[in-house]
mmCIF file of C-alpha atoms in Angstrom:
data_model
loop_
_atom_site.group_PDB
_atom_site.id
_atom_site.type_symbol
_atom_site.label_atom_id
_atom_site.label_comp_id
_atom_site.label_asym_id
_atom_site.label_seq_id
_atom_site.Cartn_x
_atom_site.Cartn_y
_atom_site.Cartn_z
ATOM 1 C CA MET A 278 0.000 0.000 0.000
ATOM 2 C CA SER A 279 1.290 3.451 -0.926
ATOM 3 C CA ALA A 280 2.380 5.676 1.956
ATOM 4 C CA ASN A 281 1.288 8.764 0.017
ATOM 5 C CA ARG A 282 -2.522 8.632 -0.121
ATOM 6 C CA ARG A 283 -3.246 12.277 -0.942
ATOM 7 C CA VAL A 284 -5.873 12.578 -3.684
ATOM 8 C CA VAL A 285 -6.823 15.843 -5.372
ATOM 9 C CA ILE A 286 -10.166 16.267 -7.150
ATOM 10 C CA THR A 287 -10.500 19.166 -9.577
ATOM 11 C CA GLN A 288 -13.932 18.266 -10.955
ATOM 12 C CA ASN A 289 -17.183 19.919 -9.959
ATOM 13 C CA PHE A 290 -20.138 17.873 -8.687
ATOM 14 C CA PHE A 291 -18.072 15.250 -6.865
ATOM 15 C CA ASP A 292 -20.537 13.559 -4.533
ATOM 16 C CA GLU A 293 -20.152 12.793 -0.847
ATOM 17 C CA VAL A 294 -20.568 9.025 -1.271
ATOM 18 C CA SER A 295 -17.552 8.828 -3.596
ATOM 19 C CA LEU A 296 -15.584 11.188 -1.347
ATOM 20 C CA ASP A 297 -16.401 9.004 1.669
ATOM 21 C CA PHE A 298 -15.263 5.931 -0.294
ATOM 22 C CA LEU A 299 -11.858 7.499 -0.867
ATOM 23 C CA ARG A 300 -11.507 8.473 2.776
ATOM 24 C CA ALA A 301 -12.700 5.073 4.025
ATOM 25 C CA ASN A 302 -9.882 3.560 1.953
ATOM 26 C CA GLY A 303 -7.221 5.636 3.629
ATOM 27 C CA CYS A 304 -7.028 8.497 1.139
ATOM 28 C CA ALA A 305 -6.599 12.111 2.194
ATOM 29 C CA ALA A 306 -9.036 13.347 -0.436
ATOM 30 C CA GLU A 307 -9.732 16.990 -1.117
ATOM 31 C CA ILE A 308 -11.884 18.808 -3.641
ATOM 32 C CA VAL A 309 -10.035 21.831 -5.019
ATOM 33 C CA LYS A 310 -12.124 24.850 -5.923
ATOM 34 C CA LEU A 311 -10.520 26.790 -8.747
ATOM 35 C CA SER A 312 -10.400 30.571 -8.770
ATOM 36 C CA ALA A 313 -13.136 32.546 -10.481
ATOM 37 C CA GLY A 314 -12.668 32.404 -14.226
ATOM 38 C CA GLN A 315 -10.420 29.357 -14.025
ATOM 39 C CA THR A 316 -11.313 25.967 -15.448
ATOM 40 C CA GLU A 317 -9.260 22.807 -15.624
ATOM 41 C CA ALA A 318 -8.792 23.381 -19.345
ATOM 42 C CA THR A 319 -7.192 26.800 -18.753
ATOM 43 C CA LEU A 320 -4.658 25.691 -16.133
ATOM 44 C CA ASP A 321 -1.018 25.985 -17.189
ATOM 45 C CA VAL A 322 1.816 23.854 -15.790
ATOM 46 C CA ALA A 323 2.538 26.210 -12.905
ATOM 47 C CA ALA A 324 -1.121 26.365 -11.889
ATOM 48 C CA ILE A 325 -1.475 22.585 -12.069
ATOM 49 C CA LYS A 326 1.646 22.121 -9.968
ATOM 50 C CA ASP A 327 0.229 24.529 -7.409
ATOM 51 C CA VAL A 328 -3.131 22.725 -7.316
ATOM 52 C CA VAL A 329 -1.979 19.099 -7.410
ATOM 53 C CA GLY A 330 1.338 19.441 -5.582
ATOM 54 C CA ASP A 331 2.520 16.191 -4.011
ATOM 55 C CA ALA A 332 -0.734 14.274 -4.547
ATOM 56 C CA ALA A 333 -0.465 10.597 -5.479
ATOM 57 C CA GLY A 334 -3.875 10.568 -7.168
ATOM 58 C CA TRP A 335 -5.649 13.134 -9.322
ATOM 59 C CA ILE A 336 -9.297 12.849 -10.354
ATOM 60 C CA VAL A 337 -9.553 15.134 -13.334
ATOM 61 C CA GLY A 338 -11.739 16.156 -16.224
ATOM 62 C CA HIS A 339 -10.491 18.418 -18.999
ATOM 63 C CA ALA A 340 -7.010 19.561 -17.948
ATOM 64 C CA ARG A 341 -4.262 19.121 -20.526
ATOM 65 C CA ILE A 342 -1.850 16.632 -19.005
ATOM 66 C CA THR A 343 1.360 16.920 -20.991
ATOM 67 C CA ARG A 344 4.786 15.421 -20.431
ATOM 68 C CA GLU A 345 5.805 18.712 -18.828
ATOM 69 C CA VAL A 346 2.888 18.485 -16.407
ATOM 70 C CA LEU A 347 3.707 14.894 -15.448
ATOM 71 C CA GLU A 348 7.382 15.721 -14.971
ATOM 72 C CA ALA A 349 6.363 18.582 -12.662
ATOM 73 C CA LEU A 350 4.358 16.139 -10.506
ATOM 74 C CA PRO A 351 6.847 13.400 -9.539
ATOM 75 C CA GLN A 352 4.654 12.089 -6.708
ATOM 76 C CA LEU A 353 1.631 11.566 -8.950
ATOM 77 C CA GLN A 354 0.929 7.862 -9.492
ATOM 78 C CA VAL A 355 -2.501 7.853 -11.116
ATOM 79 C CA VAL A 356 -4.452 10.222 -13.349
ATOM 80 C CA SER A 357 -8.079 9.138 -13.082
ATOM 81 C CA ARG A 358 -10.340 10.753 -15.659
ATOM 82 C CA ARG A 359 -13.956 11.198 -14.660
ATOM 83 C CA GLY A 360 -14.999 10.568 -18.232
ATOM 84 C CA VAL A 361 -14.109 8.269 -21.094
ATOM 85 C CA GLY A 362 -12.022 10.414 -23.438
ATOM 86 C CA TYR A 363 -8.300 10.783 -22.877
ATOM 87 C CA GLU A 364 -7.032 12.781 -25.840
ATOM 88 C CA ARG A 365 -5.873 15.546 -23.478
ATOM 89 C CA VAL A 366 -3.454 13.181 -21.738
ATOM 90 C CA ASP A 367 -0.005 12.421 -23.173
ATOM 91 C CA ILE A 368 -0.262 8.646 -22.948
ATOM 92 C CA GLU A 369 3.276 8.000 -24.180
ATOM 93 C CA ALA A 370 4.671 10.318 -21.517
ATOM 94 C CA ALA A 371 2.601 8.621 -18.818
ATOM 95 C CA ARG A 372 3.975 5.238 -19.855
ATOM 96 C CA ASP A 373 7.544 6.534 -19.994
ATOM 97 C CA LEU A 374 7.253 8.104 -16.545
ATOM 98 C CA GLY A 375 5.665 5.067 -14.901
ATOM 99 C CA ARG A 376 2.217 6.541 -14.322
ATOM 100 C CA VAL A 377 -1.258 5.003 -14.582
ATOM 101 C CA VAL A 378 -4.041 6.679 -16.580
ATOM 102 C CA THR A 379 -7.615 5.480 -16.188
ATOM 103 C CA ILE A 380 -11.062 6.396 -17.463
ATOM 104 C CA ALA A 381 -14.507 5.910 -15.913
ATOM 105 C CA ALA A 382 -15.589 3.257 -18.408
ATOM 106 C CA GLY A 383 -19.253 2.330 -18.245
ATOM 107 C CA GLY A 384 -20.244 5.204 -15.985
ATOM 108 C CA ASN A 385 -21.859 7.626 -18.416
ATOM 109 C CA ASP A 386 -22.834 5.671 -21.540
ATOM 110 C CA ALA A 387 -26.517 5.485 -20.579
ATOM 111 C CA THR A 388 -26.553 9.165 -19.647
ATOM 112 C CA VAL A 389 -25.074 10.310 -22.963
ATOM 113 C CA ALA A 390 -27.297 7.955 -24.958
ATOM 114 C CA ASP A 391 -30.326 9.467 -23.233
ATOM 115 C CA GLN A 392 -29.127 12.917 -24.262
ATOM 116 C CA VAL A 393 -28.754 11.818 -27.887
ATOM 117 C CA ILE A 394 -32.329 10.570 -27.968
ATOM 118 C CA GLY A 395 -33.495 13.805 -26.349
ATOM 119 C CA MET A 396 -31.664 15.888 -28.937
ATOM 120 C CA MET A 397 -33.008 13.810 -31.815
ATOM 121 C CA ILE A 398 -36.572 14.346 -30.639
ATOM 122 C CA ALA A 399 -36.053 18.002 -29.697
ATOM 123 C CA VAL A 400 -34.585 18.883 -33.099
ATOM 124 C CA GLY A 401 -36.903 16.654 -35.111
ATOM 125 C CA ARG A 402 -40.039 17.959 -33.372
ATOM 126 C CA ARG A 403 -38.728 21.541 -33.421
ATOM 127 C CA PHE A 404 -39.197 22.114 -29.698
ATOM 128 C CA ARG A 405 -36.964 25.176 -29.564
ATOM 129 C CA GLU A 406 -38.716 26.846 -32.493
ATOM 130 C CA ALA A 407 -42.180 26.005 -31.141
ATOM 131 C CA HIS A 408 -41.361 27.397 -27.697
ATOM 132 C CA ALA A 409 -40.028 30.659 -29.148
ATOM 133 C CA GLN A 410 -42.985 30.974 -31.510
ATOM 134 C CA MET A 411 -45.462 30.486 -28.650
ATOM 135 C CA GLN A 412 -43.700 33.164 -26.620
ATOM 136 C CA ALA A 413 -43.822 35.596 -29.531
ATOM 137 C CA GLY A 414 -47.400 34.683 -30.514
ATOM 138 C CA PRO A 415 -49.774 34.044 -32.030
ATOM 139 C CA TRP A 416 -49.571 30.289 -31.502
ATOM 140 C CA LYS A 417 -48.917 28.288 -34.645
ATOM 141 C CA ILE A 418 -48.328 24.578 -35.214
ATOM 142 C CA LEU A 419 -44.911 23.772 -36.677
ATOM 143 C CA LEU A 420 -44.628 20.444 -38.467
ATOM 144 C CA GLY A 421 -41.771 18.275 -37.262
ATOM 145 C CA THR A 422 -40.522 14.799 -38.080
ATOM 146 C CA ASP A 423 -40.706 11.472 -36.245
ATOM 147 C CA LEU A 424 -37.908 9.400 -34.822
ATOM 148 C CA TYR A 425 -40.264 6.401 -35.019
ATOM 149 C CA ARG A 426 -39.289 4.058 -37.874
ATOM 150 C CA ARG A 427 -36.792 6.510 -39.319
ATOM 151 C CA THR A 428 -33.284 5.598 -40.472
ATOM 152 C CA VAL A 429 -30.586 6.439 -37.935
ATOM 153 C CA GLY A 430 -26.882 6.277 -38.770
ATOM 154 C CA ILE A 431 -24.463 5.726 -35.897
ATOM 155 C CA ILE A 432 -20.745 6.328 -36.444
ATOM 156 C CA GLY A 433 -18.802 4.309 -33.884
ATOM 157 C CA LEU A 434 -20.050 1.447 -31.732
ATOM 158 C CA GLY A 435 -18.482 1.746 -28.314
ATOM 159 C CA ARG A 436 -20.385 1.717 -25.044
ATOM 160 C CA ILE A 437 -22.372 4.852 -25.856
ATOM 161 C CA GLY A 438 -23.157 3.680 -29.372
ATOM 162 C CA ARG A 439 -24.468 0.379 -28.052
ATOM 163 C CA SER A 440 -26.569 2.134 -25.414
ATOM 164 C CA LEU A 441 -28.024 4.273 -28.182
ATOM 165 C CA VAL A 442 -28.888 1.167 -30.214
ATOM 166 C CA GLN A 443 -30.826 -0.194 -27.224
ATOM 167 C CA ARG A 444 -32.924 2.945 -27.062
ATOM 168 C CA LEU A 445 -33.490 3.256 -30.804
ATOM 169 C CA ARG A 446 -34.874 -0.259 -30.994
ATOM 170 C CA GLY A 447 -37.818 1.007 -28.955
ATOM 171 C CA PHE A 448 -38.530 3.490 -31.755
ATOM 172 C CA GLU A 449 -38.404 0.663 -34.330
ATOM 173 C CA ALA A 450 -35.711 2.627 -36.132
ATOM 174 C CA ASP A 451 -33.733 1.238 -39.047
ATOM 175 C CA ILE A 452 -30.281 1.422 -37.455
ATOM 176 C CA LEU A 453 -27.170 1.723 -39.617
ATOM 177 C CA VAL A 454 -23.741 1.455 -37.987
ATOM 178 C CA ALA A 455 -20.327 2.353 -39.391
ATOM 179 C CA THR A 456 -17.479 0.923 -37.328
ATOM 180 C CA PRO A 457 -14.022 -0.520 -38.022
ATOM 181 C CA ASN A 458 -15.045 -3.697 -36.162
ATOM 182 C CA PRO A 459 -18.448 -4.983 -37.331
ATOM 183 C CA ASP A 460 -19.846 -7.800 -35.196
ATOM 184 C CA GLY A 461 -22.103 -10.285 -36.982
ATOM 185 C CA ASP A 462 -23.465 -11.747 -33.742
ATOM 186 C CA TYR A 463 -24.379 -8.287 -32.484
ATOM 187 C CA ALA A 464 -26.120 -7.501 -35.774
ATOM 188 C CA ALA A 465 -28.147 -10.714 -35.528
ATOM 189 C CA GLN A 466 -29.141 -9.939 -31.940
ATOM 190 C CA THR A 467 -30.114 -6.299 -32.490
ATOM 191 C CA GLY A 468 -31.108 -6.012 -36.149
ATOM 192 C CA VAL A 469 -28.580 -3.259 -36.890
ATOM 193 C CA ARG A 470 -26.970 -3.108 -40.314
ATOM 194 C CA PHE A 471 -23.235 -2.592 -40.557
ATOM 195 C CA VAL A 472 -22.535 -0.298 -43.500
ATOM 196 C CA ASP A 473 -19.868 2.044 -44.843
ATOM 197 C CA LEU A 474 -19.873 5.799 -44.294
ATOM 198 C CA GLU A 475 -21.163 6.460 -47.794
ATOM 199 C CA THR A 476 -24.331 4.549 -46.904
ATOM 200 C CA ILE A 477 -24.641 6.485 -43.639
ATOM 201 C CA TRP A 478 -24.475 9.794 -45.509
ATOM 202 C CA ARG A 479 -26.875 8.673 -48.236
ATOM 203 C CA GLU A 480 -29.610 6.891 -46.269
ATOM 204 C CA SER A 481 -29.788 8.379 -42.771
ATOM 205 C CA ASP A 482 -32.501 10.706 -41.510
ATOM 206 C CA TYR A 483 -30.523 11.190 -38.286
ATOM 207 C CA ILE A 484 -26.748 10.830 -37.920
ATOM 208 C CA SER A 485 -25.115 10.512 -34.488
ATOM 209 C CA VAL A 486 -21.325 10.622 -34.146
ATOM 210 C CA HIS A 487 -19.595 8.469 -31.505
ATOM 211 C CA ALA A 488 -16.028 8.210 -32.780
ATOM 212 C CA PRO A 489 -12.791 9.251 -31.065
ATOM 213 C CA LEU A 490 -11.181 12.444 -32.328
ATOM 214 C CA THR A 491 -8.060 11.495 -34.296
ATOM 215 C CA PRO A 492 -6.319 12.962 -37.349
ATOM 216 C CA ALA A 493 -8.322 10.478 -39.443
ATOM 217 C CA THR A 494 -11.709 11.437 -37.975
ATOM 218 C CA ARG A 495 -11.217 15.210 -37.666
ATOM 219 C CA HIS A 496 -13.845 17.003 -39.771
ATOM 220 C CA MET A 497 -15.297 13.700 -40.969
ATOM 221 C CA ILE A 498 -18.535 15.647 -41.324
ATOM 222 C CA ASN A 499 -17.741 18.498 -43.691
ATOM 223 C CA THR A 500 -19.037 20.269 -46.782
ATOM 224 C CA ASP A 501 -18.444 17.239 -49.010
ATOM 225 C CA THR A 502 -20.036 14.652 -46.727
ATOM 226 C CA ILE A 503 -22.952 16.941 -45.858
ATOM 227 C CA ALA A 504 -23.667 17.355 -49.570
ATOM 228 C CA LYS A 505 -24.223 13.586 -49.758
ATOM 229 C CA MET A 506 -26.835 13.641 -46.986
ATOM 230 C CA LYS A 507 -30.579 13.678 -47.458
ATOM 231 C CA PRO A 508 -32.191 17.110 -47.517
ATOM 232 C CA GLY A 509 -33.545 17.634 -44.014
ATOM 233 C CA ALA A 510 -31.140 15.202 -42.325
ATOM 234 C CA ILE A 511 -30.363 15.913 -38.667
ATOM 235 C CA ILE A 512 -26.832 15.704 -37.223
ATOM 236 C CA ILE A 513 -26.113 14.960 -33.566
ATOM 237 C CA ASN A 514 -22.629 15.402 -32.093
ATOM 238 C CA THR A 515 -22.173 14.574 -28.409
ATOM 239 C CA ALA A 516 -18.698 13.052 -28.819
ATOM 240 C CA ARG A 517 -15.946 15.586 -29.521
ATOM 241 C CA GLY A 518 -15.711 19.006 -31.089
ATOM 242 C CA GLY A 519 -13.741 18.652 -34.305
ATOM 243 C CA LEU A 520 -15.456 15.511 -35.587
ATOM 244 C CA VAL A 521 -17.790 17.953 -37.310
ATOM 245 C CA SER A 522 -16.497 21.001 -39.147
ATOM 246 C CA ASP A 523 -18.610 23.570 -37.327
ATOM 247 C CA ALA A 524 -18.111 26.159 -40.064
ATOM 248 C CA ASP A 525 -19.300 23.725 -42.748
ATOM 249 C CA LEU A 526 -22.242 22.692 -40.572
ATOM 250 C CA LEU A 527 -23.189 26.336 -40.085
ATOM 251 C CA ALA A 528 -23.123 26.924 -43.843
ATOM 252 C CA ALA A 529 -25.297 23.872 -44.537
ATOM 253 C CA LEU A 530 -27.837 24.800 -41.866
ATOM 254 C CA SER A 531 -27.961 28.397 -43.044
ATOM 255 C CA ALA A 532 -28.541 27.210 -46.616
ATOM 256 C CA GLY A 533 -31.429 25.015 -45.492
ATOM 257 C CA HIS A 534 -29.939 21.719 -46.674
ATOM 258 C CA LEU A 535 -30.068 20.114 -43.220
ATOM 259 C CA GLY A 536 -33.052 19.838 -40.927
ATOM 260 C CA GLY A 537 -31.118 20.793 -37.823
ATOM 261 C CA ALA A 538 -28.444 19.740 -35.368
ATOM 262 C CA GLY A 539 -28.080 18.693 -31.753
ATOM 263 C CA LEU A 540 -24.679 19.745 -30.429
ATOM 264 C CA ASP A 541 -23.096 19.098 -27.052
ATOM 265 C CA VAL A 542 -19.529 19.728 -28.240
ATOM 266 C CA PHE A 543 -17.929 22.483 -30.290
ATOM 267 C CA GLU A 544 -14.592 23.238 -31.907
ATOM 268 C CA SER A 545 -14.392 26.445 -29.877
ATOM 269 C CA GLU A 546 -13.860 24.381 -26.723
ATOM 270 C CA SER A 547 -10.250 23.855 -27.765
ATOM 271 C CA ASP A 548 -9.922 26.637 -30.354
ATOM 272 C CA PRO A 549 -11.120 30.050 -29.110
ATOM 273 C CA SER A 550 -10.882 31.457 -32.642
ATOM 274 C CA MET A 551 -13.983 29.393 -33.468
ATOM 275 C CA LYS A 552 -16.169 31.198 -30.928
ATOM 276 C CA SER A 553 -17.938 33.291 -33.576
ATOM 277 C CA VAL A 554 -18.938 30.098 -35.409
ATOM 278 C CA THR A 555 -20.265 28.605 -32.177
ATOM 279 C CA ASP A 556 -22.232 31.787 -31.470
ATOM 280 C CA ALA A 557 -23.744 31.686 -34.959
ATOM 281 C CA LEU A 558 -24.765 28.046 -34.519
ATOM 282 C CA LEU A 559 -26.372 28.810 -31.161
ATOM 283 C CA ALA A 560 -28.413 31.573 -32.779
ATOM 284 C CA LEU A 561 -30.036 29.227 -35.299
ATOM 285 C CA PRO A 562 -33.581 28.150 -34.401
ATOM 286 C CA ASN A 563 -33.018 24.542 -35.514
ATOM 287 C CA VAL A 564 -29.961 23.951 -33.319
ATOM 288 C CA VAL A 565 -30.390 22.468 -29.846
ATOM 289 C CA ALA A 566 -27.202 22.831 -27.821
ATOM 290 C CA ALA A 567 -25.627 22.019 -24.466
ATOM 291 C CA PRO A 568 -22.241 23.027 -22.999
ATOM 292 C CA HIS A 569 -20.522 19.612 -23.144
ATOM 293 C CA ALA A 570 -22.969 18.377 -20.521
ATOM 294 C CA GLY A 571 -23.945 15.010 -21.998
ATOM 295 C CA ALA A 572 -22.576 13.063 -19.032
ATOM 296 C CA SER A 573 -23.752 15.564 -16.431
ATOM 297 C CA THR A 574 -26.743 14.161 -14.656
ATOM 298 C CA ARG A 575 -26.742 13.507 -10.925
ATOM 299 C CA GLU A 576 -26.901 9.784 -11.524
ATOM 300 C CA GLY A 577 -24.327 9.727 -14.320
ATOM 301 C CA LEU A 578 -21.825 11.783 -12.342
ATOM 302 C CA ASP A 579 -22.338 9.684 -9.224
ATOM 303 C CA ARG A 580 -21.466 6.587 -11.248
ATOM 304 C CA THR A 581 -18.391 8.111 -12.897
ATOM 305 C CA ASN A 582 -17.222 9.654 -9.621
ATOM 306 C CA MET A 583 -17.264 6.237 -7.955
ATOM 307 C CA ILE A 584 -15.500 4.500 -10.844
ATOM 308 C CA ALA A 585 -12.805 7.202 -10.849
ATOM 309 C CA ALA A 586 -12.416 6.823 -7.079
ATOM 310 C CA GLU A 587 -12.194 3.020 -7.334
ATOM 311 C CA CYS A 588 -9.419 3.344 -9.931
ATOM 312 C CA VAL A 589 -7.414 5.625 -7.657
ATOM 313 C CA VAL A 590 -7.745 3.311 -4.665
ATOM 314 C CA ALA A 591 -6.753 0.268 -6.743
ATOM 315 C CA VAL A 592 -3.560 1.955 -7.958
ATOM 316 C CA LEU A 593 -2.589 3.309 -4.542
ATOM 317 C CA ASP A 594 -3.158 -0.184 -3.119
ATOM 318 C CA GLY A 595 -0.755 -1.567 -5.706
ATOM 319 C CA LYS A 596 -3.527 -3.349 -7.558
ATOM 320 C CA LYS A 597 -4.826 -3.147 -11.118
ATOM 321 C CA PRO A 598 -8.042 -1.232 -11.857
ATOM 322 C CA ALA A 599 -10.749 -2.834 -13.990
ATOM 323 C CA ASP A 600 -9.371 -3.673 -17.443
ATOM 324 C CA ALA A 601 -11.925 -1.484 -19.247
ATOM 325 C CA CYS A 602 -10.756 1.519 -17.229
ATOM 326 C CA VAL A 603 -7.009 1.229 -17.827
ATOM 327 C CA VAL A 604 -5.663 3.421 -20.639
ATOM 328 C CA VAL A 605 -2.014 2.943 -19.744
ATOM 329 C CA ASP A 606 -0.216 1.331 -16.826
ATOM 330 C CA GLY A 607 3.423 2.357 -16.783
ATOM 331 C CA ARG A 608 4.282 0.714 -13.462
#
């Protein structure tokens, strides 16, 4: 068992049950409140060093954890992400420096899948437009479109994608899936069709993106791919800003080619120069948006908090966290 059991938590909404779990397992756990105007994503190396200090465990969200950051924190044994993405962590550096990086696998897939369904219905049924029109008056019925028995294209079939398939089956949707690893048994069990991206673009009424952001997937939805989509198609992105070219999406929505979009992530999250594009998207009546909050329900955060805490305790006890949670183990 590690002598250093100090654990720093820089995420908001960390619940008392998960905090008590850490403390019951011998951790000196503390929730750090950042200064006004600060977020994890804005912290530089000096600020991170000041916040994390000699902690052995760090439960983190969106901070950029570079080689320089890890070298500045020699006591840090485990970086435990309360989430499932890890593109902000230098995995090679963590391995080289003997650190463990984990994610909260399985904690928020149901929560995000629920949000996708909500966005599909909200955009398709034009809830935002109807609400605004009723406020302005006089009341007028706006025709929307069903999710029931429509064709839904899913790009990526990880935990969230599979949770989405479960929900869409209740709508009797024709579900198309593009993934590098098609599974014939899964298709037989669920009725999904594994197809290529060209089929997704051509046939889908709704398209939901659930791929990791890599050089190969950046701007996979762009002017060219949007042009192949059905008129009136609806795009949902709750995965990562950058999978969709926000500028190209804005142009297509403004031109009336697409029916709308549900967006929980934006390129401006990592590129402030894109803020004007984000603002223009938010102003459109057929865009339903959230501030990267797809995993942020009380229940979803409670689950991911506990998984993140369990990973920290396992590492500090000299044990291995659950396989699905381990991104890299450099010990």
